[in-house]
mmCIF file with all atom_site columns, C-alpha atoms in Angstrom:
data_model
loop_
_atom_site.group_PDB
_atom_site.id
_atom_site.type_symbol
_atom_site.label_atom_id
_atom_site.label_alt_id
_atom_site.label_comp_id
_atom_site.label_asym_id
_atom_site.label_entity_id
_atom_site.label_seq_id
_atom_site.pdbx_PDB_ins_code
_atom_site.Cartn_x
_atom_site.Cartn_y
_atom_site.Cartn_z
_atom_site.occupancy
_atom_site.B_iso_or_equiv
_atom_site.pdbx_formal_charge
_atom_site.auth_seq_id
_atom_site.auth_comp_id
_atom_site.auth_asym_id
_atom_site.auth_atom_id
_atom_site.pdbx_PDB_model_num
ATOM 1   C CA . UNK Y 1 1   ? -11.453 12.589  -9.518  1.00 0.00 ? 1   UNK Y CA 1
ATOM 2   C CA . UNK Y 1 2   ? -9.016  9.561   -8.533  1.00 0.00 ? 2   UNK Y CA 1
ATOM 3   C CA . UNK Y 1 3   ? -10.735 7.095   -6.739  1.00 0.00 ? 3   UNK Y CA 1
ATOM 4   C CA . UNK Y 1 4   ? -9.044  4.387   -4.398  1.00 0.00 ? 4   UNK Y CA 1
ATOM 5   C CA . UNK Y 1 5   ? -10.800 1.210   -3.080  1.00 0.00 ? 5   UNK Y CA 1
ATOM 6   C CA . UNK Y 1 6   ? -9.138  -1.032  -0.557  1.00 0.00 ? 6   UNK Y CA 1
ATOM 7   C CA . UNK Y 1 7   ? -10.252 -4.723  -0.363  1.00 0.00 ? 7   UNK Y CA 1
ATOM 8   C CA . UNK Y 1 8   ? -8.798  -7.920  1.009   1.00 0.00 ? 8   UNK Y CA 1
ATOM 9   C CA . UNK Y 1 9   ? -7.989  -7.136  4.267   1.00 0.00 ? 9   UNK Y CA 1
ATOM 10  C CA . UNK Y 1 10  ? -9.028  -9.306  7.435   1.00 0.00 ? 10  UNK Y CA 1
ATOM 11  C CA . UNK Y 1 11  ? -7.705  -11.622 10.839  1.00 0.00 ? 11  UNK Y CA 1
ATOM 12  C CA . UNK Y 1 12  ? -5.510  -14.011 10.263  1.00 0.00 ? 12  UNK Y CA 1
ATOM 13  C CA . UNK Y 1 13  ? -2.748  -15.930 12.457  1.00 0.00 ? 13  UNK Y CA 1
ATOM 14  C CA . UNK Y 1 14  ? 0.832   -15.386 12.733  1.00 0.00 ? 14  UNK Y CA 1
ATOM 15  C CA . UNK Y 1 15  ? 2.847   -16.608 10.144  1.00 0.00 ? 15  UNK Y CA 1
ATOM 16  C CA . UNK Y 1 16  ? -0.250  -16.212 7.752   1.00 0.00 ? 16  UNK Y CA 1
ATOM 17  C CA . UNK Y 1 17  ? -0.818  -14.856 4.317   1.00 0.00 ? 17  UNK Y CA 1
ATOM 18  C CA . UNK Y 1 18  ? -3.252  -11.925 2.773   1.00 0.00 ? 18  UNK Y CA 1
ATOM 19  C CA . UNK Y 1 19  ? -3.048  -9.844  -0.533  1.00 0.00 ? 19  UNK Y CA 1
ATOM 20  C CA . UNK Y 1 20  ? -4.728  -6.682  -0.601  1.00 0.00 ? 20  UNK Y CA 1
ATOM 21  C CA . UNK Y 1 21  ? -5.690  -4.981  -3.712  1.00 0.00 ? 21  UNK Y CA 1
ATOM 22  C CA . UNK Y 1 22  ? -6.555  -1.349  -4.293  1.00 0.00 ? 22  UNK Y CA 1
ATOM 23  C CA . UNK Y 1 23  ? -8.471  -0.764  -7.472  1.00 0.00 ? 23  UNK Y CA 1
ATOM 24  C CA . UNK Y 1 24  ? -8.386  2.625   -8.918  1.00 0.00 ? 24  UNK Y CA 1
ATOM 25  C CA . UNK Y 1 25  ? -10.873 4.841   -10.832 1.00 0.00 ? 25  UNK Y CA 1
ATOM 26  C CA . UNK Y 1 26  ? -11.558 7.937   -12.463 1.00 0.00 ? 26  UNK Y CA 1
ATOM 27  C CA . UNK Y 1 27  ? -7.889  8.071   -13.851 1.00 0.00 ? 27  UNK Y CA 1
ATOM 28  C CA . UNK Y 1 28  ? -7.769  10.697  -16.273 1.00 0.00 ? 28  UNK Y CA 1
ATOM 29  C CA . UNK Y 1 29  ? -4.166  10.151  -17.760 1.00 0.00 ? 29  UNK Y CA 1
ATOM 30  C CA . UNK Y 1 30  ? -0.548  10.681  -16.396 1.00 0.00 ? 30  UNK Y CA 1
ATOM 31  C CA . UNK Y 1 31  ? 1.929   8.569   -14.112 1.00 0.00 ? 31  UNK Y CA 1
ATOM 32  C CA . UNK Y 1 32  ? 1.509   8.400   -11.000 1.00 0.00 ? 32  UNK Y CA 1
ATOM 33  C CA . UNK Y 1 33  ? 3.019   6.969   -8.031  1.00 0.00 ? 33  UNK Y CA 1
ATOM 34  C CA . UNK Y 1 34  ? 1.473   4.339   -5.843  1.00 0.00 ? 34  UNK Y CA 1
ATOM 35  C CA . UNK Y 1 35  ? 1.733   3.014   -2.109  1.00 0.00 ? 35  UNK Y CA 1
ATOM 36  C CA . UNK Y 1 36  ? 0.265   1.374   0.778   1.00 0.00 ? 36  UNK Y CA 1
ATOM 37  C CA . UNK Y 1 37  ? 0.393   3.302   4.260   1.00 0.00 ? 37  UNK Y CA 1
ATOM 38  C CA . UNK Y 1 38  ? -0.718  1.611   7.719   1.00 0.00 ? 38  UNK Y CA 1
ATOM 39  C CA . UNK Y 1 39  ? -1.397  3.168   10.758  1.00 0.00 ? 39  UNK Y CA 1
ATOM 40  C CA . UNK Y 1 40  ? -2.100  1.358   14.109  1.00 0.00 ? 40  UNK Y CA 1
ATOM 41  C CA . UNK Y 1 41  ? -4.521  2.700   17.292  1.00 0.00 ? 41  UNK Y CA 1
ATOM 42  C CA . UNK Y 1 42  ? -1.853  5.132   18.911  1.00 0.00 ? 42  UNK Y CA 1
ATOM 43  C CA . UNK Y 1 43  ? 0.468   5.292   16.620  1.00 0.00 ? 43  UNK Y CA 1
ATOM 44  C CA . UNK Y 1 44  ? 1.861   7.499   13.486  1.00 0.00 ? 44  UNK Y CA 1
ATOM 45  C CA . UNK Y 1 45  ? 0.809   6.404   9.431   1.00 0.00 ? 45  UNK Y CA 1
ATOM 46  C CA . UNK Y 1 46  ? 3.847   4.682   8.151   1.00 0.00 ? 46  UNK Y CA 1
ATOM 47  C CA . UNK Y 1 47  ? 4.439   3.849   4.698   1.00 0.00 ? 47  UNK Y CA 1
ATOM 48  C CA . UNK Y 1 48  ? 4.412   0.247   3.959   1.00 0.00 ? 48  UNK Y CA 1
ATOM 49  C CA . UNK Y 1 49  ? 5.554   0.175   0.115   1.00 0.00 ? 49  UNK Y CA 1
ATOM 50  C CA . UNK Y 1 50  ? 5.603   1.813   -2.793  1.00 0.00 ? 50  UNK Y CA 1
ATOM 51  C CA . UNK Y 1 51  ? 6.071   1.572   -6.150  1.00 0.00 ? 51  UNK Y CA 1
ATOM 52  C CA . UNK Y 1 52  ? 7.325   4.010   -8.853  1.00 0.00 ? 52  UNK Y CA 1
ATOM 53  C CA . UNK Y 1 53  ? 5.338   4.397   -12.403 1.00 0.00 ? 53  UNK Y CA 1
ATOM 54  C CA . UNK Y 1 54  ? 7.934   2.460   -14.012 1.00 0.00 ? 54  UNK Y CA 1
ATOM 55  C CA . UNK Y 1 55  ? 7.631   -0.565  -11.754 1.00 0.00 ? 55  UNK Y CA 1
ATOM 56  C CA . UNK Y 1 56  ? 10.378  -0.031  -9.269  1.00 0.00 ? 56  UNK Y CA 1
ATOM 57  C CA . UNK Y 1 57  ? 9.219   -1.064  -5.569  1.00 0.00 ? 57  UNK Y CA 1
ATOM 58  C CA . UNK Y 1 58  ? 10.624  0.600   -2.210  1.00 0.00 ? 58  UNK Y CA 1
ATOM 59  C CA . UNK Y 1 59  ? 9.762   -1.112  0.967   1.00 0.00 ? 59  UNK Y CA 1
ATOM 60  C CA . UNK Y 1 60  ? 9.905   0.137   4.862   1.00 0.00 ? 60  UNK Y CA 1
ATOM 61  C CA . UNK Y 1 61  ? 12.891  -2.126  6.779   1.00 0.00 ? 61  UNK Y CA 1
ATOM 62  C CA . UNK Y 1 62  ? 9.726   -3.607  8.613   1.00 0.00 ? 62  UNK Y CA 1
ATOM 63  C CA . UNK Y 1 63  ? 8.322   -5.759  5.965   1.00 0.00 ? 63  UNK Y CA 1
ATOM 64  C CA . UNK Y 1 64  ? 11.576  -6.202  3.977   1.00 0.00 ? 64  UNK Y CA 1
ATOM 65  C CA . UNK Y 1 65  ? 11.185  -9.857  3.000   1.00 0.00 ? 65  UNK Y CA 1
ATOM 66  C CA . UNK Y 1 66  ? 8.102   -10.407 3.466   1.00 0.00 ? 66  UNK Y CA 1
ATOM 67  C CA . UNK Y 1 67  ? 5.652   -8.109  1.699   1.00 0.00 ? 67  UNK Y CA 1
ATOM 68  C CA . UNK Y 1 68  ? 6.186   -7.543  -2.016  1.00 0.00 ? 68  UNK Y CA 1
ATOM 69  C CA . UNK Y 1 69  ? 4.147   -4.528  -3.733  1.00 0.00 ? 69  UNK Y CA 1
ATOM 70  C CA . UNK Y 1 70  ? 3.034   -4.931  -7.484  1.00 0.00 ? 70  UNK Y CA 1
ATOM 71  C CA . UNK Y 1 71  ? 0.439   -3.590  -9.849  1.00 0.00 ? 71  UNK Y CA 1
ATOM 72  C CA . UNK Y 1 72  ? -1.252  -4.619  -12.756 1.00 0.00 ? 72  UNK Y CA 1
ATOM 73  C CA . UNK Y 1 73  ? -2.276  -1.821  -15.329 1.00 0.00 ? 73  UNK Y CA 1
ATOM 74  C CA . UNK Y 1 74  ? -4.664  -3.560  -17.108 1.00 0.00 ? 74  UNK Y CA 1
ATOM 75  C CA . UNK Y 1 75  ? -7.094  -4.287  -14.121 1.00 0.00 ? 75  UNK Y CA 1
ATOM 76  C CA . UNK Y 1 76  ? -5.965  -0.384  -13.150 1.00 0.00 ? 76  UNK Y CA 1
ATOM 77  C CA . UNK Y 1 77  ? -5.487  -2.146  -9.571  1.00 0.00 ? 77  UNK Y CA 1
ATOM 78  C CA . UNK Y 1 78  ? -2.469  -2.138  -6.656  1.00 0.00 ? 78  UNK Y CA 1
ATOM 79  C CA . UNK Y 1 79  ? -1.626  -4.955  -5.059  1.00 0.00 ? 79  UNK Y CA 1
ATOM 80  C CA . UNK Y 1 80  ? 0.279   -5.898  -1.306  1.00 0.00 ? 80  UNK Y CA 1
ATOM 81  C CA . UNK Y 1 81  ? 0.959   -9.491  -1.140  1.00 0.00 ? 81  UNK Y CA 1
ATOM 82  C CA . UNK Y 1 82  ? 1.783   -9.821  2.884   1.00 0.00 ? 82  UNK Y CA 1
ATOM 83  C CA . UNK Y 1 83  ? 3.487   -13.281 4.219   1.00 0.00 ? 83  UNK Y CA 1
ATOM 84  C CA . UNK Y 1 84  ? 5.210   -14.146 7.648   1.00 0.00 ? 84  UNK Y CA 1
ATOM 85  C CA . UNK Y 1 85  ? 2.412   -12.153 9.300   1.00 0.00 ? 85  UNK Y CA 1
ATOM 86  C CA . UNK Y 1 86  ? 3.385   -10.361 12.617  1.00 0.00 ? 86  UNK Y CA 1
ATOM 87  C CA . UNK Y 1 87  ? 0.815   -9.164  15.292  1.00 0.00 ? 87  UNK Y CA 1
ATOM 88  C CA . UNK Y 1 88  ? 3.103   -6.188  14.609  1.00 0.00 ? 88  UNK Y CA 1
ATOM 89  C CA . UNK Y 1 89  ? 1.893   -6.430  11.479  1.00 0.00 ? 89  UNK Y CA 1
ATOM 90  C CA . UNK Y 1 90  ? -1.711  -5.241  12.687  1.00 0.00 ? 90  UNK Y CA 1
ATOM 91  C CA . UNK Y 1 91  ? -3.093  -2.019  11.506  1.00 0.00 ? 91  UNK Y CA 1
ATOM 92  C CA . UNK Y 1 92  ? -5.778  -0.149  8.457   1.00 0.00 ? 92  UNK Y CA 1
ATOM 93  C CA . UNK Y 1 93  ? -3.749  -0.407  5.754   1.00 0.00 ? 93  UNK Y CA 1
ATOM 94  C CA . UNK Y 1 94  ? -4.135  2.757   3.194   1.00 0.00 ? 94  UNK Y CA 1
ATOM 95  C CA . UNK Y 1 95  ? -3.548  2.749   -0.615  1.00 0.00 ? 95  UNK Y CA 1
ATOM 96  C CA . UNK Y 1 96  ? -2.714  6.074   -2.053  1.00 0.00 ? 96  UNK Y CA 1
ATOM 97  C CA . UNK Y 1 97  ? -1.547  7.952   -4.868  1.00 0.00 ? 97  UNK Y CA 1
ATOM 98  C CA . UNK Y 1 98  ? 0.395   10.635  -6.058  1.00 0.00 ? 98  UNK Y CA 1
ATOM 99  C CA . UNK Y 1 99  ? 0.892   12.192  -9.524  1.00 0.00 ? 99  UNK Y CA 1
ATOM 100 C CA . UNK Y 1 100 ? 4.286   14.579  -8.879  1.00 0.00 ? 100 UNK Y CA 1
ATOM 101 C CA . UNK Y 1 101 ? 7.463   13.022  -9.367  1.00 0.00 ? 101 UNK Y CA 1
ATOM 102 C CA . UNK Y 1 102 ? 5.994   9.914   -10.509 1.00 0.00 ? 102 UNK Y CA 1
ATOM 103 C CA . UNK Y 1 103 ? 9.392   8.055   -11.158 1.00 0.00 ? 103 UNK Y CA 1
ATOM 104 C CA . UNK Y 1 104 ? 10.856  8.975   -7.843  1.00 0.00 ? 104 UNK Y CA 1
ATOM 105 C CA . UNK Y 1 105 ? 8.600   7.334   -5.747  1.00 0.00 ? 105 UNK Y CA 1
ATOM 106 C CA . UNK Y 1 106 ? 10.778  5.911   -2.459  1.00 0.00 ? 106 UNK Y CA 1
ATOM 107 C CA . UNK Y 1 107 ? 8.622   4.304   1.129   1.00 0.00 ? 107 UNK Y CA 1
ATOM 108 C CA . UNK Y 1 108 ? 9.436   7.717   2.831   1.00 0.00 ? 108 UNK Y CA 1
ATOM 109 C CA . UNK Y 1 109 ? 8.251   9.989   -0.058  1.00 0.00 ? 109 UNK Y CA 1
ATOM 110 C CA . UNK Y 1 110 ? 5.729   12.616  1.840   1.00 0.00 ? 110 UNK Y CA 1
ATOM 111 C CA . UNK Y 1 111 ? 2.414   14.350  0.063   1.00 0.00 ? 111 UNK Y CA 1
ATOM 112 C CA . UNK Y 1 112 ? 0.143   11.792  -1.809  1.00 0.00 ? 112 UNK Y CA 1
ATOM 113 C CA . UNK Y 1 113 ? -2.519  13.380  -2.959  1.00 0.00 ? 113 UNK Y CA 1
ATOM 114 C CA . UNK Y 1 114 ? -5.391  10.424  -3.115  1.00 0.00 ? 114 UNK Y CA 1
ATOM 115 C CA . UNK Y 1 115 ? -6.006  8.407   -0.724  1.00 0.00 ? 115 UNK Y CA 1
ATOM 116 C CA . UNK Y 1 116 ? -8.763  4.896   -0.064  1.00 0.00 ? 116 UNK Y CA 1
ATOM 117 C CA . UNK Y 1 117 ? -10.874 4.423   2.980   1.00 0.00 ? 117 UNK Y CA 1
ATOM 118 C CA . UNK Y 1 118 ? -8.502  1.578   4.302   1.00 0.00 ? 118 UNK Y CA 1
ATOM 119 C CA . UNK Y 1 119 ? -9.095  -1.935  5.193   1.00 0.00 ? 119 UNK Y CA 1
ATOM 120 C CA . UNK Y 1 120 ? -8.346  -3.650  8.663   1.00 0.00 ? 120 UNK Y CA 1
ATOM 121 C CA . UNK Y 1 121 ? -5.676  -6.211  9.170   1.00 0.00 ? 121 UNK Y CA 1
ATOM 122 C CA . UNK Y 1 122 ? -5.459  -7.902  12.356  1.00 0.00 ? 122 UNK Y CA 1
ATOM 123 C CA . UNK Y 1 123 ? -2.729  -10.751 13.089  1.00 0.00 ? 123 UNK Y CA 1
ATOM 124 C CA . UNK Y 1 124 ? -3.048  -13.013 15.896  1.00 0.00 ? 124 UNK Y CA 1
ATOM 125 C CA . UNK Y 1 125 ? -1.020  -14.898 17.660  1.00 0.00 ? 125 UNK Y CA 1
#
């Protein structure tokens, strides 16, 4: 019944900016937690960031510094705000969900259950 959208993703240059949102539907009740996955032509899914249903954030060393994870419950929507943009950077970025454990929620936590269609970044150098 949990719905994900992914929006906000495009090309940009090095050293750019994007914030991707992922608005969620058909939420039904409960805490769950949240993340954004990426996964590049030839290579594994790797998760980005997550965040816990009390608001704590975990990040992959990658992006440390530079992307920052945050949600707003009103708008029921995730957000990735991405700055310093790296070509390594370039990838569909997922946003997915996950109702167990939903205050233990770390960047290498395995088994979310929902998951959005993705949207493209590509960074350019």
């Amino acid at each position: 019944q949990v719905q994900l959208v992914e929006s906000g993703g495009g090309s940009v240059q090095a050293g750019g900016s994007l914030r991707l949102s992922c608005a969620v539907s058909g939420y039904t009740g409960g805490s769950y937690c949240m993340g954004w996955f990426r996964q590049a032509p030839g290579k594994e899914r790797e998760g980005v960031a997550t965040l816990t249903s009390a608001g704590i954030p975990s990040y992959a060393d990658s992006v440390k510094g530079r992307f920052t994870i945050s949600k707003d419950n009103g708008k029921s929507t995730l957000y990735l705000q991405m700055n310093s943009l790296e070509p390594e950077d370039t990838a569909m970025y997922y946003c997915a969900a996950d109702p167990r454990s939903p205050f233990n929620c770390p960047v290498t936590r395995a088994g979310f259950a929902y998951w959005g269609q993705g949207t493209q970044v590509t960074v350019s150098s």
